[in-house]
Amino acid sequence: MADKDPIRVGILYSETGVTSTIGLSQLQGALLAIQEINEAGGVEGREIVPVRHDPQSTSARYAELAEHLIVHDRVNVIFGCYMSSSRKAVIPIIEKWNKLLFYPTLYEGFEYSGNVIYTGAAPNQNSVQLAEFMTSNFGARVYLIGSDYIYPYESNRIMGELVLQRPGSEKLAERYLPLDATEKDYGAIMNDIREKRPDFIFSTVVGDSTAALYRAYADAGFDPRTMPIASLTTSEAEISQMGHGVATGHFTAAPYFQSIDSEANRQCLARLRKNFGESSMPNLCWEAAYFQTHIFANAFRRAGSDGIAELMPHILGSEFDAPQGRVKIDPSNHHTCLYPRIGRVDASGQFTIVRQAKRSVYPDPYLVAHSLGDCTAKLETLER
Ligand code: ACM
């Protein structure tokens, strides 16, 4: 490969700061895919070279580094961002220079940029299924807790609207705490929860403070069998920060869990462990960061260029056998067809998958068609 120009791609995943546990796992997903592509001969004999910067979990750094990658490092494509605030900071830069961002994180939906490919779940691929599951199994009196930024505000709004379609429903409270909130801060909310007795808690808390929330819940002596926490962001990575057993019995909706019982998933996890060791924490955002990098490389192979005009027609409609199943980029809205699943945390910090879609679900980021009871993918119940 030495005689051909390498292809430089930008990587913006936080390696430090409040979302670095998940950011580092996203980085590993991207690096694993790049390694696989290069070991298989690169793209038409050209090696992919990651140009990597650490935005330190702050939106302003994401925006600065996106511009640095484009202007100084001269990349055409950037893989990155976790918090929606960071994506919203990067999009104007990407659009100004007409470059491409691959975004591997679930988010609140209601967005489209012709310069972004969204490979995490939209609300019709996680919130709708989670609302249906939680209200059917526990009841419709919900207590909403989030970190203080855009994804939690919007995701809680959507969850509130979905739950309120149920008889007997009630939104008991909607509380926001800073990204660096402590267990003590969440302890005060637990006192309120003790009084209001919701049927379930919906958490849109992200990053390091996720552990503080779940620990405060455990310290309060609550029982997940009768009043669990449900989330879209509490993954194997956050659970690993909590301490043994703290998250057991709580629920998360996601297209990917480490525990997916398929050959494709097992093989991918084995390659990850071989290259990055046993301490890596694969999760929904790791998997999206992994498969989107392969989708890029396959599109580049067909386009012969990573210029957005040449590349985009080969990304839209493209498919890939990801660890979660065969995914597809929807040409009409740039989001991804994914497999909704619901997992309950077991005693080892892994998820027992209790519901899953038989087929992938088209992304509907504007929730045009989806309401409770109108969910196109009724989830299959798994007996495990
Ligand atoms: C998120 O902020 N999209 C998790």
Coordinates of C-alpha atoms and ligand atoms in Angstrom, one line a residue:
M1 CA 0.0 0.0 0.0
A2 CA 3.1 2.2 0.4
D3 CA 3.0 3.6 -3.2
K4 CA -0.6 4.9 -3.0
D5 CA -1.8 8.0 -1.3
P6 CA -3.5 7.2 2.0
I7 CA -7.0 8.3 2.7
R8 CA -7.1 10.6 5.8
V9 CA -10.3 10.6 7.8
G10 CA -11.1 12.8 10.8
I11 CA -12.0 11.2 14.1
L12 CA -13.7 13.3 16.8
Y13 CA -14.6 11.1 19.8
S14 CA -14.0 12.4 23.4
E15 CA -11.1 10.7 25.0
T16 CA -11.4 12.8 28.2
G17 CA -14.2 14.6 30.0
V18 CA -17.7 13.5 31.1
T19 CA -18.6 11.4 28.1
S20 CA -15.1 9.8 27.6
T21 CA -16.2 6.3 28.6
I22 CA -18.6 6.1 25.7
G23 CA -16.3 8.3 23.5
L24 CA -13.4 5.9 24.0
S25 CA -15.6 3.0 23.0
Q26 CA -16.7 4.8 19.9
L27 CA -13.1 5.5 19.1
Q28 CA -12.3 1.7 19.4
G29 CA -15.2 0.9 17.1
A30 CA -13.9 3.2 14.4
L31 CA -10.3 2.1 14.9
L32 CA -11.3 -1.6 14.7
A33 CA -13.1 -1.0 11.4
I34 CA -10.2 0.9 10.0
Q35 CA -7.8 -1.9 11.0
E36 CA -10.0 -4.5 9.3
I37 CA -10.3 -2.4 6.1
N38 CA -6.5 -1.8 6.0
E39 CA -5.7 -5.5 6.7
A40 CA -7.9 -6.5 3.8
G41 CA -5.9 -4.3 1.4
G42 CA -7.4 -0.8 2.2
V43 CA -9.7 0.9 -0.3
E44 CA -8.4 0.1 -3.8
G45 CA -5.0 -0.4 -2.2
R46 CA -5.1 2.9 -0.3
E47 CA -4.7 2.8 3.4
I48 CA -7.2 4.6 5.7
V49 CA -5.4 6.9 8.1
P50 CA -7.3 8.2 11.1
V51 CA -6.5 11.8 12.1
R52 CA -7.7 11.9 15.6
H53 CA -8.3 14.8 18.0
D54 CA -9.8 14.8 21.5
P55 CA -12.7 17.3 21.9
Q56 CA -12.8 16.7 25.7
S57 CA -16.6 16.4 25.9
T58 CA -17.1 20.1 25.2
S59 CA -19.2 21.4 22.3
A60 CA -16.9 24.4 21.6
R61 CA -13.9 22.1 21.2
Y62 CA -15.9 19.9 18.8
A63 CA -16.6 22.9 16.6
E64 CA -13.0 24.1 16.7
L65 CA -11.5 20.7 16.0
A66 CA -14.0 20.0 13.2
E67 CA -12.8 23.1 11.5
H68 CA -9.1 22.2 12.2
L69 CA -9.6 18.8 10.7
I70 CA -11.1 20.3 7.5
V71 CA -8.8 23.3 7.1
H72 CA -5.5 22.1 8.5
D73 CA -5.7 18.3 8.3
R74 CA -7.6 18.5 5.0
V75 CA -10.1 15.7 5.6
N76 CA -13.3 15.4 3.7
V77 CA -15.1 13.1 6.1
I78 CA -15.4 13.2 9.9
F79 CA -16.6 10.4 12.2
G80 CA -17.7 11.7 15.6
C81 CA -19.8 13.2 18.3
Y82 CA -21.8 11.8 21.1
M83 CA -23.9 14.5 22.8
S84 CA -26.4 16.2 20.5
S85 CA -25.0 19.5 21.7
S86 CA -21.7 18.5 20.0
R87 CA -23.4 17.4 16.8
K88 CA -25.3 20.7 16.7
A89 CA -22.0 22.6 17.2
V90 CA -20.3 20.7 14.4
I91 CA -23.0 20.8 11.7
P92 CA -22.6 24.5 10.8
I93 CA -18.9 23.9 10.2
I94 CA -19.5 20.8 8.1
E95 CA -22.1 22.6 6.1
K96 CA -20.0 25.7 5.6
W97 CA -17.2 23.6 4.1
N98 CA -19.5 21.1 2.4
K99 CA -17.9 18.1 4.1
L100 CA -19.5 14.9 5.6
L101 CA -20.1 13.9 9.2
F102 CA -21.0 10.3 10.2
Y103 CA -22.8 10.5 13.6
P104 CA -23.0 7.1 15.5
T105 CA -25.3 8.0 18.4
L106 CA -29.0 7.7 19.2
Y107 CA -30.5 11.1 19.4
E108 CA -33.8 13.1 19.7
G109 CA -34.6 13.2 16.0
F110 CA -36.3 16.1 14.2
E111 CA -33.2 17.0 12.3
Y112 CA -31.8 16.6 8.8
S113 CA -28.6 17.8 7.3
G114 CA -27.5 16.8 3.8
N115 CA -24.0 16.7 5.2
V116 CA -24.7 14.2 7.9
I117 CA -25.3 10.4 8.0
Y118 CA -27.1 9.4 11.2
T119 CA -26.3 5.8 12.2
G120 CA -27.8 5.7 15.8
A121 CA -31.4 5.2 16.6
A122 CA -34.1 7.8 15.9
P123 CA -37.0 8.0 18.4
N124 CA -39.2 5.6 16.4
Q125 CA -36.5 3.0 16.8
N126 CA -36.1 3.2 20.6
S127 CA -38.5 5.6 22.4
V128 CA -41.7 4.2 20.9
Q129 CA -40.8 0.6 21.8
L130 CA -39.6 1.5 25.3
A131 CA -42.7 3.5 26.0
E132 CA -44.9 0.6 24.9
F133 CA -42.9 -1.9 26.9
M134 CA -42.7 0.1 30.1
T135 CA -46.3 1.2 30.2
S136 CA -47.6 -2.3 29.4
N137 CA -45.4 -3.9 32.1
F138 CA -45.2 -1.3 34.9
G139 CA -47.8 1.4 34.3
A140 CA -47.9 4.9 32.8
R141 CA -47.0 7.2 35.7
V142 CA -43.6 8.4 34.7
Y143 CA -40.9 10.5 36.4
L144 CA -38.4 12.1 33.9
I145 CA -34.8 12.8 34.8
G146 CA -32.2 14.2 32.5
S147 CA -28.9 15.9 32.0
D148 CA -29.2 19.6 31.3
Y149 CA -28.9 19.9 27.5
I150 CA -30.9 19.4 24.3
Y151 CA -31.1 15.6 23.9
P152 CA -32.7 15.1 27.3
Y153 CA -35.2 18.0 26.9
E154 CA -36.4 16.7 23.5
S155 CA -36.2 13.0 24.3
N156 CA -38.2 13.5 27.5
R157 CA -40.8 15.5 25.6
I158 CA -41.2 12.6 23.2
M159 CA -41.4 10.0 26.0
G160 CA -43.9 12.2 27.9
E161 CA -46.1 12.5 24.8
L162 CA -45.9 8.7 24.1
V163 CA -46.7 7.8 27.7
L164 CA -49.6 10.2 27.9
Q165 CA -51.4 8.2 25.2
R166 CA -52.0 5.5 27.8
P167 CA -55.0 5.5 30.1
G168 CA -54.2 6.4 33.7
S169 CA -51.0 8.1 32.5
E170 CA -49.3 11.0 34.4
K171 CA -46.1 12.9 34.0
L172 CA -45.1 13.3 37.7
A173 CA -42.0 15.5 37.2
E174 CA -39.3 16.5 34.8
R175 CA -36.0 17.2 36.4
Y176 CA -32.6 18.3 34.9
L177 CA -29.2 18.2 36.6
P178 CA -25.7 19.3 35.2
L179 CA -23.5 16.8 33.4
D180 CA -21.2 16.7 36.5
A181 CA -24.1 16.1 39.0
T182 CA -23.1 13.9 41.9
E183 CA -24.8 11.0 43.8
K184 CA -25.7 13.6 46.5
D185 CA -27.5 15.7 43.9
Y186 CA -29.5 12.7 42.6
G187 CA -30.2 11.7 46.3
A188 CA -32.4 14.9 46.6
I189 CA -34.4 13.7 43.5
M190 CA -34.8 10.3 45.1
N191 CA -36.6 11.9 48.1
D192 CA -39.1 13.4 45.7
I193 CA -39.4 10.0 43.9
R194 CA -40.2 8.3 47.2
E195 CA -43.1 10.7 47.7
K196 CA -44.5 10.6 44.1
R197 CA -44.1 6.8 43.6
P198 CA -43.9 6.6 39.8
D199 CA -44.5 3.4 37.9
F200 CA -41.1 3.9 36.2
I201 CA -38.3 6.5 35.9
F202 CA -37.2 7.5 32.4
S203 CA -33.6 8.6 32.5
T204 CA -32.0 10.8 29.8
V205 CA -28.9 11.3 32.0
V206 CA -25.7 10.8 30.0
G207 CA -22.0 10.3 30.7
D208 CA -20.3 9.9 34.0
S209 CA -23.2 11.2 36.1
T210 CA -25.3 8.1 34.9
A211 CA -23.4 6.1 37.6
A212 CA -24.4 8.8 40.2
L213 CA -28.0 8.4 39.3
Y214 CA -28.2 4.7 39.5
R215 CA -26.1 4.6 42.7
A216 CA -28.5 7.2 44.3
Y217 CA -31.4 5.0 43.3
A218 CA -29.8 1.9 44.9
D219 CA -28.9 3.8 48.0
A220 CA -32.5 4.9 48.3
G221 CA -33.4 1.2 48.6
F222 CA -35.9 1.2 45.7
D223 CA -36.7 -2.0 43.9
P224 CA -36.3 -2.3 40.1
R225 CA -38.9 -5.1 40.0
T226 CA -41.6 -2.5 40.8
M227 CA -40.2 0.9 39.8
P228 CA -37.3 0.4 37.3
I229 CA -35.2 3.0 35.5
A230 CA -35.7 3.0 31.7
S231 CA -33.1 4.6 29.4
L232 CA -31.9 4.9 25.8
T233 CA -28.3 5.8 26.8
T234 CA -27.4 3.6 29.8
S235 CA -25.2 1.0 28.0
E236 CA -22.6 -1.6 29.0
A237 CA -20.1 1.3 29.2
E238 CA -21.9 3.4 31.8
I239 CA -22.9 0.2 33.8
S240 CA -19.2 -0.7 34.0
Q241 CA -18.7 2.6 35.9
M242 CA -21.4 1.9 38.5
G243 CA -20.1 -0.8 40.7
H244 CA -21.2 -4.4 40.9
G245 CA -24.9 -5.0 40.7
V246 CA -26.0 -1.3 40.9
A247 CA -27.9 -1.4 37.5
T248 CA -29.3 -4.9 37.8
G249 CA -33.0 -5.1 36.8
H250 CA -33.1 -1.8 35.0
F251 CA -34.0 -1.4 31.3
T252 CA -32.5 0.1 28.1
A253 CA -33.8 0.2 24.6
A254 CA -31.1 0.0 21.9
P255 CA -30.4 -1.7 18.5
Y256 CA -27.3 -3.3 19.9
F257 CA -26.2 -5.1 23.1
Q258 CA -23.0 -7.1 23.6
S259 CA -25.2 -10.1 24.4
I260 CA -26.7 -10.4 20.9
D261 CA -26.6 -14.1 20.1
S262 CA -25.3 -14.2 16.5
E263 CA -22.1 -15.4 14.8
A264 CA -21.5 -11.9 13.3
N265 CA -21.6 -10.3 16.8
R266 CA -19.4 -13.0 18.4
Q267 CA -16.8 -12.7 15.7
C268 CA -16.7 -8.9 15.9
L269 CA -16.3 -9.0 19.7
A270 CA -13.5 -11.5 19.4
R271 CA -11.6 -9.3 17.0
L272 CA -12.2 -6.3 19.3
R273 CA -10.8 -8.2 22.3
K274 CA -7.8 -9.4 20.4
N275 CA -6.9 -5.9 19.3
F276 CA -8.0 -3.8 22.2
G277 CA -8.0 -6.2 25.2
E278 CA -10.6 -7.3 27.7
S279 CA -11.2 -3.9 29.2
S280 CA -13.1 -2.5 26.2
M281 CA -16.8 -1.9 26.7
P282 CA -18.7 -2.5 23.4
N283 CA -22.1 -0.9 23.4
L284 CA -24.7 0.6 21.0
C285 CA -22.5 3.6 20.1
W286 CA -19.4 1.4 19.7
E287 CA -21.3 -0.7 17.2
A288 CA -22.6 2.2 15.2
A289 CA -19.1 3.8 15.1
Y290 CA -17.8 0.4 13.8
F291 CA -20.3 -0.2 11.0
Q292 CA -20.5 3.3 9.8
T293 CA -16.8 3.3 9.1
H294 CA -17.3 0.2 6.9
I295 CA -20.2 1.8 5.1
F296 CA -17.9 4.8 4.3
A297 CA -15.1 2.5 3.0
N298 CA -17.5 0.5 0.8
A299 CA -19.0 3.7 -0.6
F300 CA -15.5 5.1 -1.3
R301 CA -14.6 1.9 -3.2
R302 CA -17.6 2.4 -5.5
A303 CA -17.2 6.2 -5.8
G304 CA -13.4 6.4 -6.2
S305 CA -13.4 9.5 -4.1
D306 CA -14.4 10.8 -0.6
G307 CA -15.7 14.1 -2.0
I308 CA -19.3 14.5 -0.7
A309 CA -20.9 14.8 -4.2
E310 CA -19.2 11.6 -5.4
L311 CA -19.6 9.6 -2.2
M312 CA -23.2 10.4 -1.1
P313 CA -25.0 8.5 -3.9
H314 CA -23.0 5.4 -2.9
I315 CA -23.8 5.8 0.8
L316 CA -27.5 6.4 0.4
G317 CA -29.3 3.0 0.1
S318 CA -26.2 1.1 1.0
E319 CA -26.3 -1.9 3.3
F320 CA -23.9 -3.6 5.7
D321 CA -24.0 -6.8 7.8
A322 CA -23.4 -5.2 11.2
P323 CA -23.2 -7.0 14.6
Q324 CA -26.9 -6.1 15.2
G325 CA -28.1 -7.4 11.8
R326 CA -28.2 -6.0 8.3
V327 CA -28.5 -2.2 8.4
K328 CA -29.3 0.1 5.6
I329 CA -28.9 3.9 5.1
D330 CA -32.3 5.4 4.2
P331 CA -31.9 7.5 1.1
S332 CA -34.8 9.9 2.0
N333 CA -33.6 11.1 5.4
H334 CA -30.0 9.9 5.8
H335 CA -30.8 7.9 8.9
T336 CA -30.4 4.1 9.3
C337 CA -32.7 1.1 9.3
L338 CA -32.0 -0.6 12.6
Y339 CA -33.3 -3.4 14.9
P340 CA -35.0 -2.1 18.1
R341 CA -34.4 -4.2 21.1
I342 CA -35.1 -4.0 24.8
G343 CA -32.6 -5.3 27.4
R344 CA -32.8 -5.8 31.2
V345 CA -29.5 -5.5 33.0
D346 CA -28.4 -8.8 34.6
A347 CA -26.2 -9.3 37.7
S348 CA -23.0 -9.3 35.5
G349 CA -23.7 -5.9 34.0
Q350 CA -24.8 -7.4 30.6
F351 CA -28.2 -7.2 29.1
T352 CA -30.7 -10.0 28.8
I353 CA -32.6 -9.1 25.7
V354 CA -36.3 -9.4 26.5
R355 CA -37.8 -8.0 23.3
Q356 CA -36.5 -7.6 19.8
A357 CA -37.7 -6.7 16.3
K358 CA -37.7 -9.5 13.7
R359 CA -37.0 -7.1 10.9
S360 CA -35.1 -3.8 10.8
V361 CA -37.3 -0.7 11.3
Y362 CA -37.1 2.3 8.9
P363 CA -36.0 5.5 10.6
D364 CA -38.8 8.1 11.0
P365 CA -36.9 11.0 12.7
Y366 CA -39.9 13.2 12.6
L367 CA -42.2 10.6 14.2
V368 CA -44.7 11.2 11.3
A369 CA -46.3 7.7 11.5
H370 CA -45.5 6.5 15.0
S371 CA -47.7 6.5 18.0
L372 CA -48.2 3.9 20.7
G373 CA -50.1 0.9 19.2
D374 CA -49.1 2.0 15.7
C375 CA -45.6 0.7 16.1
T376 CA -44.8 -1.0 12.8
A377 CA -42.4 -3.4 14.4
K378 CA -44.2 -5.2 17.2
L379 CA -41.3 -6.6 19.2
E380 CA -40.9 -10.3 19.6
T381 CA -40.8 -11.5 23.2
L382 CA -37.7 -13.6 24.0
E383 CA -37.8 -16.3 26.6
R384 CA -34.3 -16.5 28.1
Ligands
ACM1 C1 -27.3 12.4 22.7 O1 -27.0 13.5 23.2 N1 -27.7 12.3 21.5 C2 -27.1 11.1 23.5

